[in-house]
mmCIF file of C-alpha atoms and ligand atoms in Angstrom:
data_model
loop_
_atom_site.group_PDB
_atom_site.id
_atom_site.type_symbol
_atom_site.label_atom_id
_atom_site.label_comp_id
_atom_site.label_asym_id
_atom_site.label_seq_id
_atom_site.Cartn_x
_atom_site.Cartn_y
_atom_site.Cartn_z
ATOM 1 C CA MET A 1 -27.891 -5.919 -11.539
ATOM 2 C CA ALA A 2 -25.367 -7.468 -9.251
ATOM 3 C CA PRO A 3 -24.212 -11.005 -9.971
ATOM 4 C CA PRO A 4 -24.933 -13.557 -7.234
ATOM 5 C CA VAL A 5 -22.496 -13.678 -4.399
ATOM 6 C CA ALA A 6 -21.868 -17.369 -5.306
ATOM 7 C CA ALA A 7 -19.703 -16.234 -8.265
ATOM 8 C CA ALA A 8 -17.583 -13.847 -6.231
ATOM 9 C CA LYS A 9 -17.171 -16.581 -3.361
ATOM 10 C CA ALA A 10 -15.949 -19.209 -6.219
ATOM 11 C CA LEU A 11 -13.518 -16.657 -7.715
ATOM 12 C CA LEU A 12 -12.155 -15.775 -4.262
ATOM 13 C CA ALA A 13 -11.466 -19.335 -3.587
ATOM 14 C CA ARG A 14 -9.333 -19.696 -6.749
ATOM 15 C CA LEU A 15 -7.478 -16.233 -6.161
ATOM 16 C CA VAL A 16 -6.751 -17.279 -2.554
ATOM 17 C CA ALA A 17 -5.194 -20.607 -3.632
ATOM 18 C CA PHE A 18 -2.550 -18.768 -5.585
ATOM 19 C CA ASP A 19 0.212 -17.978 -2.891
ATOM 20 C CA THR A 20 1.004 -14.448 -4.050
ATOM 21 C CA THR A 21 3.129 -13.332 -1.065
ATOM 22 C CA SER A 22 4.843 -10.262 -2.191
ATOM 23 C CA HIS A 23 8.339 -11.925 -2.577
ATOM 24 C CA LYS A 24 6.948 -14.600 -4.764
ATOM 25 C CA SER A 25 5.782 -14.490 -8.464
ATOM 26 C CA ASN A 26 2.251 -13.507 -9.148
ATOM 27 C CA LEU A 27 2.340 -14.965 -12.733
ATOM 28 C CA PRO A 28 0.080 -18.044 -11.946
ATOM 29 C CA LEU A 29 -2.593 -15.840 -10.636
ATOM 30 C CA VAL A 30 -2.086 -13.434 -13.571
ATOM 31 C CA SER A 31 -2.626 -16.232 -16.134
ATOM 32 C CA PHE A 32 -5.600 -17.384 -14.405
ATOM 33 C CA VAL A 33 -7.173 -13.875 -14.538
ATOM 34 C CA GLU A 34 -6.037 -13.656 -18.252
ATOM 35 C CA ASP A 35 -7.686 -16.851 -19.179
ATOM 36 C CA TYR A 36 -10.872 -15.991 -17.232
ATOM 37 C CA LEU A 37 -11.127 -12.480 -19.099
ATOM 38 C CA ARG A 38 -10.358 -14.213 -22.276
ATOM 39 C CA GLN A 39 -13.240 -16.676 -21.779
ATOM 40 C CA HIS A 40 -15.381 -13.476 -21.669
ATOM 41 C CA GLY A 41 -13.991 -12.171 -24.856
ATOM 42 C CA ILE A 42 -11.629 -9.585 -23.048
ATOM 43 C CA GLU A 43 -8.037 -9.167 -24.032
ATOM 44 C CA SER A 44 -5.746 -8.058 -21.265
ATOM 45 C CA THR A 45 -2.247 -6.369 -21.264
ATOM 46 C CA ARG A 46 0.609 -7.413 -18.937
ATOM 47 C CA VAL A 47 3.157 -4.858 -17.445
ATOM 48 C CA PRO A 48 5.814 -7.159 -16.472
ATOM 49 C CA THR A 49 8.832 -6.805 -14.149
ATOM 50 C CA ALA A 50 12.385 -6.386 -15.754
ATOM 51 C CA ASP A 51 12.980 -9.981 -14.639
ATOM 52 C CA GLY A 52 9.702 -11.357 -15.889
ATOM 53 C CA GLN A 53 8.744 -12.738 -12.543
ATOM 54 C CA LYS A 54 5.659 -10.630 -11.959
ATOM 55 C CA ALA A 55 3.142 -8.410 -13.883
ATOM 56 C CA SER A 56 0.404 -6.027 -13.522
ATOM 57 C CA LEU A 57 -2.598 -6.716 -15.637
ATOM 58 C CA PHE A 58 -4.763 -4.151 -17.514
ATOM 59 C CA ALA A 59 -8.027 -4.820 -19.337
ATOM 60 C CA THR A 60 -10.902 -2.719 -20.794
ATOM 61 C CA ILE A 61 -14.480 -3.753 -21.084
ATOM 62 C CA GLY A 62 -16.511 -1.605 -23.295
ATOM 63 C CA PRO A 63 -15.566 1.012 -25.840
ATOM 64 C CA PRO A 64 -11.694 1.563 -26.234
ATOM 65 C CA GLY A 65 -9.961 4.858 -25.978
ATOM 66 C CA VAL A 66 -9.233 7.121 -23.027
ATOM 67 C CA GLY A 67 -11.502 7.792 -20.155
ATOM 68 C CA GLY A 68 -13.706 5.428 -18.252
ATOM 69 C CA ILE A 69 -13.444 4.096 -14.814
ATOM 70 C CA ALA A 70 -10.648 1.877 -13.475
ATOM 71 C CA LEU A 71 -11.147 -0.746 -10.859
ATOM 72 C CA SER A 72 -7.892 -1.041 -9.218
ATOM 73 C CA GLY A 73 -6.337 -3.793 -6.763
ATOM 74 C CA HIS A 74 -3.278 -5.475 -5.800
ATOM 75 C CA THR A 75 -2.781 -9.192 -6.299
ATOM 76 C CA ASP A 76 0.004 -9.713 -3.553
ATOM 77 C CA VAL A 77 -0.632 -10.583 0.166
ATOM 78 C CA VAL A 78 1.524 -10.159 3.213
ATOM 79 C CA PRO A 79 3.460 -13.365 4.542
ATOM 80 C CA VAL A 80 1.801 -15.864 6.938
ATOM 81 C CA THR A 81 5.243 -16.589 8.370
ATOM 82 C CA GLY A 82 5.185 -16.517 12.063
ATOM 83 C CA GLN A 83 1.400 -16.231 12.138
ATOM 84 C CA SER A 84 -0.742 -18.914 13.884
ATOM 85 C CA TRP A 85 -3.656 -19.814 11.653
ATOM 86 C CA ASP A 86 -6.517 -22.185 12.555
ATOM 87 C CA THR A 87 -6.972 -23.368 8.942
ATOM 88 C CA ASP A 88 -4.840 -23.460 5.851
ATOM 89 C CA PRO A 89 -4.244 -19.711 4.834
ATOM 90 C CA PHE A 90 -4.395 -20.623 1.119
ATOM 91 C CA THR A 91 -7.754 -22.588 1.157
ATOM 92 C CA VAL A 92 -10.942 -20.423 1.743
ATOM 93 C CA ILE A 93 -13.106 -21.814 4.596
ATOM 94 C CA GLU A 94 -16.570 -20.325 5.100
ATOM 95 C CA ARG A 95 -17.846 -20.172 8.665
ATOM 96 C CA ASP A 96 -20.568 -18.206 10.313
ATOM 97 C CA GLY A 97 -20.889 -15.730 7.338
ATOM 98 C CA ARG A 98 -17.156 -15.337 7.020
ATOM 99 C CA LEU A 99 -14.680 -16.349 4.481
ATOM 100 C CA TYR A 100 -11.150 -17.136 6.071
ATOM 101 C CA GLY A 101 -7.873 -17.116 4.113
ATOM 102 C CA ARG A 102 -4.886 -15.145 3.498
ATOM 103 C CA GLY A 103 -5.934 -12.015 1.233
ATOM 104 C CA THR A 104 -9.700 -12.575 1.454
ATOM 105 C CA CYS A 105 -9.894 -9.034 3.011
ATOM 106 C CA ASP A 106 -6.651 -7.494 1.552
ATOM 107 C CA MET A 107 -7.631 -7.595 -1.182
ATOM 108 C CA LYS A 108 -8.686 -10.567 -3.030
ATOM 109 C CA GLY A 109 -12.283 -10.200 -1.978
ATOM 110 C CA TYR A 110 -12.486 -7.054 -4.118
ATOM 111 C CA LEU A 111 -10.685 -8.563 -7.008
ATOM 112 C CA ALA A 112 -13.137 -11.618 -6.899
ATOM 113 C CA CYS A 113 -16.153 -9.166 -6.987
ATOM 114 C CA VAL A 114 -14.718 -7.238 -9.883
ATOM 115 C CA LEU A 115 -14.030 -10.547 -11.865
ATOM 116 C CA ALA A 116 -17.524 -11.855 -10.995
ATOM 117 C CA MET A 117 -18.988 -8.622 -12.329
ATOM 118 C CA VAL A 118 -17.260 -9.231 -15.867
ATOM 119 C CA PRO A 119 -20.052 -11.279 -17.537
ATOM 120 C CA GLU A 120 -22.642 -8.655 -16.469
ATOM 121 C CA LEU A 121 -20.539 -5.864 -17.767
ATOM 122 C CA ARG A 122 -19.708 -7.707 -21.024
ATOM 123 C CA ALA A 123 -23.538 -8.221 -21.691
ATOM 124 C CA ARG A 124 -24.245 -4.484 -21.616
ATOM 125 C CA LYS A 125 -23.734 -1.801 -24.117
ATOM 126 C CA LEU A 126 -21.361 0.246 -21.829
ATOM 127 C CA GLY A 127 -21.058 3.839 -22.984
ATOM 128 C CA THR A 128 -18.288 4.464 -20.541
ATOM 129 C CA PRO A 129 -15.378 1.836 -20.406
ATOM 130 C CA ILE A 130 -14.545 -0.109 -17.376
ATOM 131 C CA HIS A 131 -11.002 -0.983 -16.848
ATOM 132 C CA ILE A 132 -9.486 -3.541 -14.694
ATOM 133 C CA ALA A 133 -5.959 -2.594 -13.193
ATOM 134 C CA PHE A 134 -4.468 -5.351 -10.897
ATOM 135 C CA SER A 135 -1.063 -4.654 -9.772
ATOM 136 C CA TYR A 136 1.691 -6.475 -7.603
ATOM 137 C CA ASP A 137 4.080 -5.530 -4.738
ATOM 138 C CA GLU A 138 1.582 -3.138 -3.062
ATOM 139 C CA GLU A 139 2.389 -4.599 0.206
ATOM 140 C CA VAL A 140 6.097 -3.880 -0.156
ATOM 141 C CA GLY A 141 5.588 -0.066 -0.534
ATOM 142 C CA CYS A 142 3.257 0.374 -3.439
ATOM 143 C CA THR A 143 6.188 -0.296 -5.948
ATOM 144 C CA GLY A 144 4.406 -2.786 -8.447
ATOM 145 C CA VAL A 145 1.764 -0.376 -9.574
ATOM 146 C CA ARG A 146 4.138 2.396 -10.717
ATOM 147 C CA PRO A 147 5.279 1.002 -14.096
ATOM 148 C CA MET A 148 1.570 0.403 -14.886
ATOM 149 C CA ILE A 149 0.655 3.944 -13.926
ATOM 150 C CA GLY A 150 3.684 5.076 -16.230
ATOM 151 C CA GLU A 151 1.963 3.566 -19.246
ATOM 152 C CA LEU A 152 -1.474 5.219 -18.613
ATOM 153 C CA GLY A 153 -2.017 7.710 -21.352
ATOM 154 C CA GLN A 154 1.008 5.991 -23.209
ATOM 155 C CA SER A 155 0.481 2.335 -24.237
ATOM 156 C CA LEU A 156 -2.756 1.994 -21.851
ATOM 157 C CA PRO A 157 -5.655 4.264 -21.776
ATOM 158 C CA LEU A 158 -5.752 6.916 -19.011
ATOM 159 C CA PRO A 159 -8.824 6.278 -16.875
ATOM 160 C CA ARG A 160 -10.923 9.427 -16.055
ATOM 161 C CA LEU A 161 -11.411 8.044 -12.574
ATOM 162 C CA VAL A 162 -10.247 5.150 -10.432
ATOM 163 C CA PHE A 163 -11.734 3.253 -7.655
ATOM 164 C CA VAL A 164 -8.991 1.554 -5.459
ATOM 165 C CA GLY A 165 -10.804 -1.233 -3.617
ATOM 166 C CA GLU A 166 -8.646 -1.541 -0.497
ATOM 167 C CA PRO A 167 -10.735 -2.561 2.555
ATOM 168 C CA THR A 168 -12.732 0.285 3.904
ATOM 169 C CA THR A 169 -16.194 -1.745 4.581
ATOM 170 C CA MET A 170 -17.354 0.048 1.420
ATOM 171 C CA ALA A 171 -16.875 3.495 2.996
ATOM 172 C CA VAL A 172 -15.703 6.150 0.857
ATOM 173 C CA VAL A 173 -12.027 7.150 1.636
ATOM 174 C CA ASP A 174 -11.055 10.485 0.101
ATOM 175 C CA ALA A 175 -7.788 10.940 2.203
ATOM 176 C CA HIS A 176 -4.885 9.044 3.603
ATOM 177 C CA LYS A 177 -1.550 9.628 5.005
ATOM 178 C CA GLY A 178 1.728 9.014 3.026
ATOM 179 C CA PRO A 179 4.536 6.825 4.362
ATOM 180 C CA MET A 180 8.118 7.825 3.763
ATOM 181 C CA ARG A 181 10.918 5.620 4.892
ATOM 182 C CA TRP A 182 14.550 5.872 5.589
ATOM 183 C CA VAL A 183 17.596 3.679 6.412
ATOM 184 C CA VAL A 184 20.365 5.340 8.301
ATOM 185 C CA ARG A 185 23.855 3.373 8.139
ATOM 186 C CA VAL A 186 26.332 4.599 10.680
ATOM 187 C CA THR A 187 30.018 3.600 10.120
ATOM 188 C CA GLY A 188 32.203 3.828 13.087
ATOM 189 C CA LYS A 189 35.662 2.163 13.904
ATOM 190 C CA ALA A 190 36.074 -0.977 15.963
ATOM 191 C CA ALA A 191 38.413 -1.047 18.868
ATOM 192 C CA HIS A 192 38.863 -3.139 22.126
ATOM 193 C CA SER A 193 36.065 -1.797 24.538
ATOM 194 C CA ALA A 194 38.882 -1.146 27.025
ATOM 195 C CA LEU A 195 40.268 1.301 24.655
ATOM 196 C CA PRO A 196 37.352 3.185 23.333
ATOM 197 C CA HIS A 197 39.433 6.221 22.407
ATOM 198 C CA LEU A 198 41.041 4.163 19.657
ATOM 199 C CA GLY A 199 37.538 3.543 17.847
ATOM 200 C CA VAL A 200 34.404 5.430 16.901
ATOM 201 C CA ASN A 201 31.267 3.891 18.537
ATOM 202 C CA ALA A 202 28.582 3.632 15.677
ATOM 203 C CA VAL A 203 25.798 2.669 18.218
ATOM 204 C CA THR A 204 26.391 5.875 20.206
ATOM 205 C CA HIS A 205 26.194 8.028 17.325
ATOM 206 C CA ALA A 206 23.121 6.342 16.002
ATOM 207 C CA GLY A 207 21.746 7.102 19.478
ATOM 208 C CA TYR A 208 22.302 10.755 19.048
ATOM 209 C CA LEU A 209 20.310 10.642 15.772
ATOM 210 C CA LEU A 210 17.571 8.551 17.572
ATOM 211 C CA GLY A 211 17.288 11.257 20.211
ATOM 212 C CA GLU A 212 16.773 13.791 17.607
ATOM 213 C CA LEU A 213 14.071 11.728 15.721
ATOM 214 C CA ALA A 214 12.446 11.217 19.193
ATOM 215 C CA ARG A 215 12.453 15.239 19.480
ATOM 216 C CA ILE A 216 10.962 15.436 16.018
ATOM 217 C CA GLU A 217 8.216 12.817 16.758
ATOM 218 C CA GLU A 218 7.050 14.875 19.834
ATOM 219 C CA GLU A 219 7.205 18.353 17.637
ATOM 220 C CA LEU A 220 5.178 16.708 14.949
ATOM 221 C CA LYS A 221 2.305 15.965 17.476
ATOM 222 C CA GLU A 222 1.688 19.700 17.676
ATOM 223 C CA ARG A 223 2.110 20.854 14.108
ATOM 224 C CA ASN A 224 -0.985 21.430 12.081
ATOM 225 C CA PRO A 225 -3.183 18.726 13.403
ATOM 226 C CA ASN A 226 -5.876 17.379 11.067
ATOM 227 C CA PRO A 227 -8.784 15.981 13.079
ATOM 228 C CA ARG A 228 -10.023 13.865 10.188
ATOM 229 C CA PHE A 229 -7.276 11.491 10.920
ATOM 230 C CA ASP A 230 -6.628 9.329 13.868
ATOM 231 C CA PRO A 231 -3.895 10.163 15.107
ATOM 232 C CA PRO A 232 -4.547 13.611 13.803
ATOM 233 C CA TYR A 233 -0.838 14.406 13.195
ATOM 234 C CA THR A 234 2.205 13.295 11.101
ATOM 235 C CA THR A 235 3.591 10.068 12.988
ATOM 236 C CA LEU A 236 7.317 9.280 13.232
ATOM 237 C CA GLN A 237 8.696 5.912 14.209
ATOM 238 C CA VAL A 238 11.961 3.984 14.470
ATOM 239 C CA THR A 239 11.109 0.711 13.170
ATOM 240 C CA GLN A 240 14.244 -1.355 12.922
ATOM 241 C CA LEU A 241 17.872 -1.235 14.619
ATOM 242 C CA GLU A 242 20.790 -3.333 14.497
ATOM 243 C CA GLY A 243 24.340 -2.782 15.779
ATOM 244 C CA GLY A 244 27.395 -3.994 17.383
ATOM 245 C CA THR A 245 29.066 -7.523 17.208
ATOM 246 C CA ALA A 246 30.304 -8.469 20.794
ATOM 247 C CA SER A 247 30.035 -7.292 24.346
ATOM 248 C CA ASN A 248 33.632 -6.295 24.315
ATOM 249 C CA ILE A 249 34.215 -4.570 21.001
ATOM 250 C CA VAL A 250 33.476 -0.749 20.168
ATOM 251 C CA PRO A 251 30.796 -1.320 17.487
ATOM 252 C CA ALA A 252 32.075 -0.410 14.019
ATOM 253 C CA ALA A 253 28.496 -0.483 12.562
ATOM 254 C CA CYS A 254 24.839 0.246 13.323
ATOM 255 C CA TRP A 255 21.783 0.781 10.882
ATOM 256 C CA PHE A 256 18.315 1.683 11.840
ATOM 257 C CA GLY A 257 15.123 2.337 9.791
ATOM 258 C CA TRP A 258 12.568 4.869 10.476
ATOM 259 C CA GLU A 259 9.372 6.274 8.798
ATOM 260 C CA ILE A 260 6.938 8.977 8.909
ATOM 261 C CA ARG A 261 3.330 8.948 7.952
ATOM 262 C CA ARG A 262 2.522 12.321 6.677
ATOM 263 C CA LEU A 263 -0.662 14.285 6.512
ATOM 264 C CA PRO A 264 -1.686 15.648 3.041
ATOM 265 C CA GLY A 265 0.244 18.802 2.646
ATOM 266 C CA PHE A 266 3.138 17.939 4.985
ATOM 267 C CA ASP A 267 6.584 18.972 3.633
ATOM 268 C CA ALA A 268 8.912 16.048 4.231
ATOM 269 C CA THR A 269 11.921 17.634 2.374
ATOM 270 C CA ALA A 270 12.418 19.937 5.340
ATOM 271 C CA LEU A 271 12.360 17.061 7.732
ATOM 272 C CA ASP A 272 14.702 15.196 5.658
ATOM 273 C CA ARG A 273 17.144 18.128 5.491
ATOM 274 C CA ARG A 274 16.874 18.645 9.251
ATOM 275 C CA VAL A 275 17.986 15.186 9.987
ATOM 276 C CA ARG A 276 20.914 15.254 7.523
ATOM 277 C CA ARG A 277 21.894 18.609 9.198
ATOM 278 C CA PHE A 278 21.787 17.126 12.508
ATOM 279 C CA ALA A 279 24.099 14.398 11.469
ATOM 280 C CA ALA A 280 26.564 16.592 9.554
ATOM 281 C CA GLU A 281 26.731 19.124 12.514
ATOM 282 C CA HIS A 282 26.529 16.955 15.665
ATOM 283 C CA CYS A 283 28.019 13.547 14.768
ATOM 284 C CA LEU A 284 30.264 13.657 11.628
ATOM 285 C CA PRO A 285 32.833 16.196 12.951
ATOM 286 C CA LYS A 286 33.608 14.419 16.074
ATOM 287 C CA MET A 287 33.360 11.026 14.353
ATOM 288 C CA GLN A 288 35.850 11.971 11.527
ATOM 289 C CA ARG A 289 38.306 13.709 13.775
ATOM 290 C CA ALA A 290 38.830 10.381 15.397
ATOM 291 C CA ALA A 291 38.821 8.428 12.182
ATOM 292 C CA PRO A 292 38.415 10.004 8.676
ATOM 293 C CA GLU A 293 36.964 6.807 7.206
ATOM 294 C CA THR A 294 33.693 6.906 9.439
ATOM 295 C CA GLY A 295 30.532 8.232 8.153
ATOM 296 C CA ILE A 296 26.642 8.290 8.235
ATOM 297 C CA GLY A 297 24.760 7.320 4.948
ATOM 298 C CA ILE A 298 20.942 8.362 4.982
ATOM 299 C CA ASP A 299 18.769 6.911 2.370
ATOM 300 C CA ILE A 300 15.142 7.247 1.415
ATOM 301 C CA THR A 301 13.992 3.660 0.717
ATOM 302 C CA ASN A 302 10.238 4.208 -0.073
ATOM 303 C CA GLU A 303 7.790 6.936 -0.531
ATOM 304 C CA VAL A 304 4.097 6.796 -1.143
ATOM 305 C CA PRO A 305 2.345 10.413 -1.402
ATOM 306 C CA ALA A 306 -0.276 11.353 0.917
ATOM 307 C CA PHE A 307 -3.747 11.274 -0.640
ATOM 308 C CA GLN A 308 -6.331 13.824 -0.869
ATOM 309 C CA ALA A 309 -9.061 13.204 -3.383
ATOM 310 C CA ASP A 310 -9.484 15.674 -6.454
ATOM 311 C CA SER A 311 -12.229 17.819 -5.511
ATOM 312 C CA GLY A 312 -12.774 18.856 -9.252
ATOM 313 C CA SER A 313 -12.977 15.368 -10.606
ATOM 314 C CA GLY A 314 -16.419 14.525 -9.448
ATOM 315 C CA ILE A 315 -15.126 11.113 -8.183
ATOM 316 C CA VAL A 316 -16.362 11.619 -4.362
ATOM 317 C CA PRO A 317 -19.904 12.462 -5.389
ATOM 318 C CA LEU A 318 -19.976 9.419 -7.787
ATOM 319 C CA ALA A 319 -18.402 7.083 -5.123
ATOM 320 C CA LEU A 320 -20.802 8.250 -2.504
ATOM 321 C CA LYS A 321 -23.789 7.725 -4.822
ATOM 322 C CA LEU A 322 -22.662 4.134 -5.841
ATOM 323 C CA ALA A 323 -21.876 3.080 -2.244
ATOM 324 C CA GLY A 324 -25.120 4.715 -1.093
ATOM 325 C CA GLN A 325 -23.330 6.793 1.578
ATOM 326 C CA ASN A 326 -23.301 10.507 2.403
ATOM 327 C CA GLU A 327 -19.905 10.817 4.270
ATOM 328 C CA THR A 328 -16.294 10.411 3.478
ATOM 329 C CA PHE A 329 -13.526 9.369 5.816
ATOM 330 C CA ALA A 330 -9.783 9.686 6.018
ATOM 331 C CA VAL A 331 -7.405 6.790 6.974
ATOM 332 C CA CYS A 332 -3.815 6.268 8.226
ATOM 333 C CA TYR A 333 -2.729 3.600 5.905
ATOM 334 C CA ALA A 334 -1.509 4.169 2.295
ATOM 335 C CA THR A 335 -3.068 2.960 -0.896
ATOM 336 C CA GLU A 336 -2.114 3.074 -4.542
ATOM 337 C CA ALA A 337 -4.846 6.070 -4.918
ATOM 338 C CA SER A 338 -2.244 8.701 -4.374
ATOM 339 C CA LEU A 339 -0.109 7.224 -6.996
ATOM 340 C CA PHE A 340 -2.919 7.026 -9.515
ATOM 341 C CA GLN A 341 -3.811 10.575 -8.807
ATOM 342 C CA ALA A 342 -0.165 11.673 -9.149
ATOM 343 C CA GLY A 343 -0.312 9.843 -12.654
ATOM 344 C CA GLY A 344 -3.226 11.952 -13.779
ATOM 345 C CA ALA A 345 -6.092 9.641 -12.721
ATOM 346 C CA PRO A 346 -8.236 10.882 -9.813
ATOM 347 C CA ALA A 347 -8.863 8.228 -7.477
ATOM 348 C CA VAL A 348 -10.854 7.193 -4.334
ATOM 349 C CA VAL A 349 -10.694 4.277 -1.987
ATOM 350 C CA CYS A 350 -13.726 2.051 -1.497
ATOM 351 C CA GLY A 351 -13.593 -1.690 -0.983
ATOM 352 C CA PRO A 352 -15.084 -4.546 0.778
ATOM 353 C CA GLY A 353 -13.744 -5.878 4.208
ATOM 354 C CA ASN A 354 -12.542 -4.198 7.302
ATOM 355 C CA ILE A 355 -8.920 -3.118 7.502
ATOM 356 C CA ALA A 356 -8.710 -4.546 11.069
ATOM 357 C CA GLN A 357 -8.744 -7.954 9.570
ATOM 358 C CA ALA A 358 -5.989 -7.365 6.951
ATOM 359 C CA HIS A 359 -2.385 -8.804 7.561
ATOM 360 C CA THR A 360 -3.678 -10.855 10.490
ATOM 361 C CA PRO A 361 -3.862 -14.522 11.268
ATOM 362 C CA ASN A 362 -7.246 -16.015 10.436
ATOM 363 C CA GLU A 363 -7.741 -12.977 7.959
ATOM 364 C CA PHE A 364 -11.397 -13.031 6.761
ATOM 365 C CA ILE A 365 -14.098 -11.096 4.921
ATOM 366 C CA GLY A 366 -17.699 -11.126 5.618
ATOM 367 C CA VAL A 367 -19.965 -12.484 2.953
ATOM 368 C CA ALA A 368 -22.268 -9.359 3.558
ATOM 369 C CA GLU A 369 -19.130 -7.106 2.502
ATOM 370 C CA LEU A 370 -18.959 -8.917 -0.720
ATOM 371 C CA GLU A 371 -22.754 -8.521 -1.325
ATOM 372 C CA LYS A 372 -22.244 -4.758 -0.507
ATOM 373 C CA CYS A 373 -19.258 -4.560 -3.049
ATOM 374 C CA LEU A 374 -21.317 -6.264 -5.807
ATOM 375 C CA ARG A 375 -24.142 -3.984 -5.185
ATOM 376 C CA PHE A 376 -21.715 -1.075 -5.519
ATOM 377 C CA LEU A 377 -20.465 -2.503 -8.975
ATOM 378 C CA GLY A 378 -23.789 -3.219 -10.083
ATOM 379 C CA ARG A 379 -24.762 0.405 -9.796
ATOM 380 C CA LEU A 380 -21.586 1.370 -11.411
ATOM 381 C CA ALA A 381 -22.531 -0.821 -14.319
ATOM 382 C CA ASP A 382 -25.849 0.956 -14.491
ATOM 383 C CA TRP A 383 -24.165 4.364 -14.534
ATOM 384 C CA ALA A 384 -21.630 3.169 -17.188
ATOM 385 C CA GLY A 385 -24.368 1.712 -19.248
ATOM 386 C CA GLY A 386 -26.004 4.898 -19.769
HETATM 387 ZN ZN1 LIG B 401 -3.995 -3.896 0.566
#
């Protein structure tokens, strides 16, 4: 049986009140969850950062040991800076069946449902353990969950299956694209702009590279499209750019950031090689003939694998059964699901709320979404109780 939605709403209000914007510590929230679990007789394990400012939290309800189902979510939220909110983002306001507040949708609504389910799960004689796996720093490239995944099968039990509760309106998502990000730093040589032959223009050479990226972007639209995704191809975007210091100086420095969001099965190493080769063949010889100290640095800054659910694990049929659905979906945003799967724990994405409300001002989750999620978790409890 699912717990009443009132319990989830009360927990959501508590969770949202902790400002866990990714650059801040999540420890006050972690302590709150630890205390809550302890009140229900459950001990949890922290996986802290090296500087001790943040931590993931892992806990097991039911029989100890390996296997079981993990309910996974991230505790951090995106900033409210620069967004115009009608209400205080860190105070949950209920209006017209919606709960407004930063993180209500992405993804404290899910965390609240999971925690609201704890008394019910405790009251049962679970045959299969249910694990809680809460991470940090998801919103800055799924970085925080990685040390916790590294402990699965080591100091923490390896779940047999993982449900990642990112907002899907409780649809079952069995595939997502995987972002990969680069920063390119072009080092030229400054000169008076009236004497450009004495310098090396970093912005111009960055421009050659940008042209190559634009060509690749167009080529990718034609390559092995997958109609399950919208858009159905691997996308490439230049996302940031900065260069030059004054209108009369040949710019000595330019940097830009770019990313791809690749389909499952896409070979990113070939693309990475192609960009490096272009820099080495089309930019560097000319630059270094003029000034040997010039150069181009190309660094991968973040990578989350694309996700395709493990068809042999049984997780998709189970998720469909618990969600009362008969169809799966693919999405373009990344989640921690692919990282869990790479760590040996097959995953699927299914959580309350609509991704369209994530990261926006006046973010909200519908109360009906929380109710759907609680029903899902109630069915999971029935299944695990068996
Ligand atoms: Zn999220």
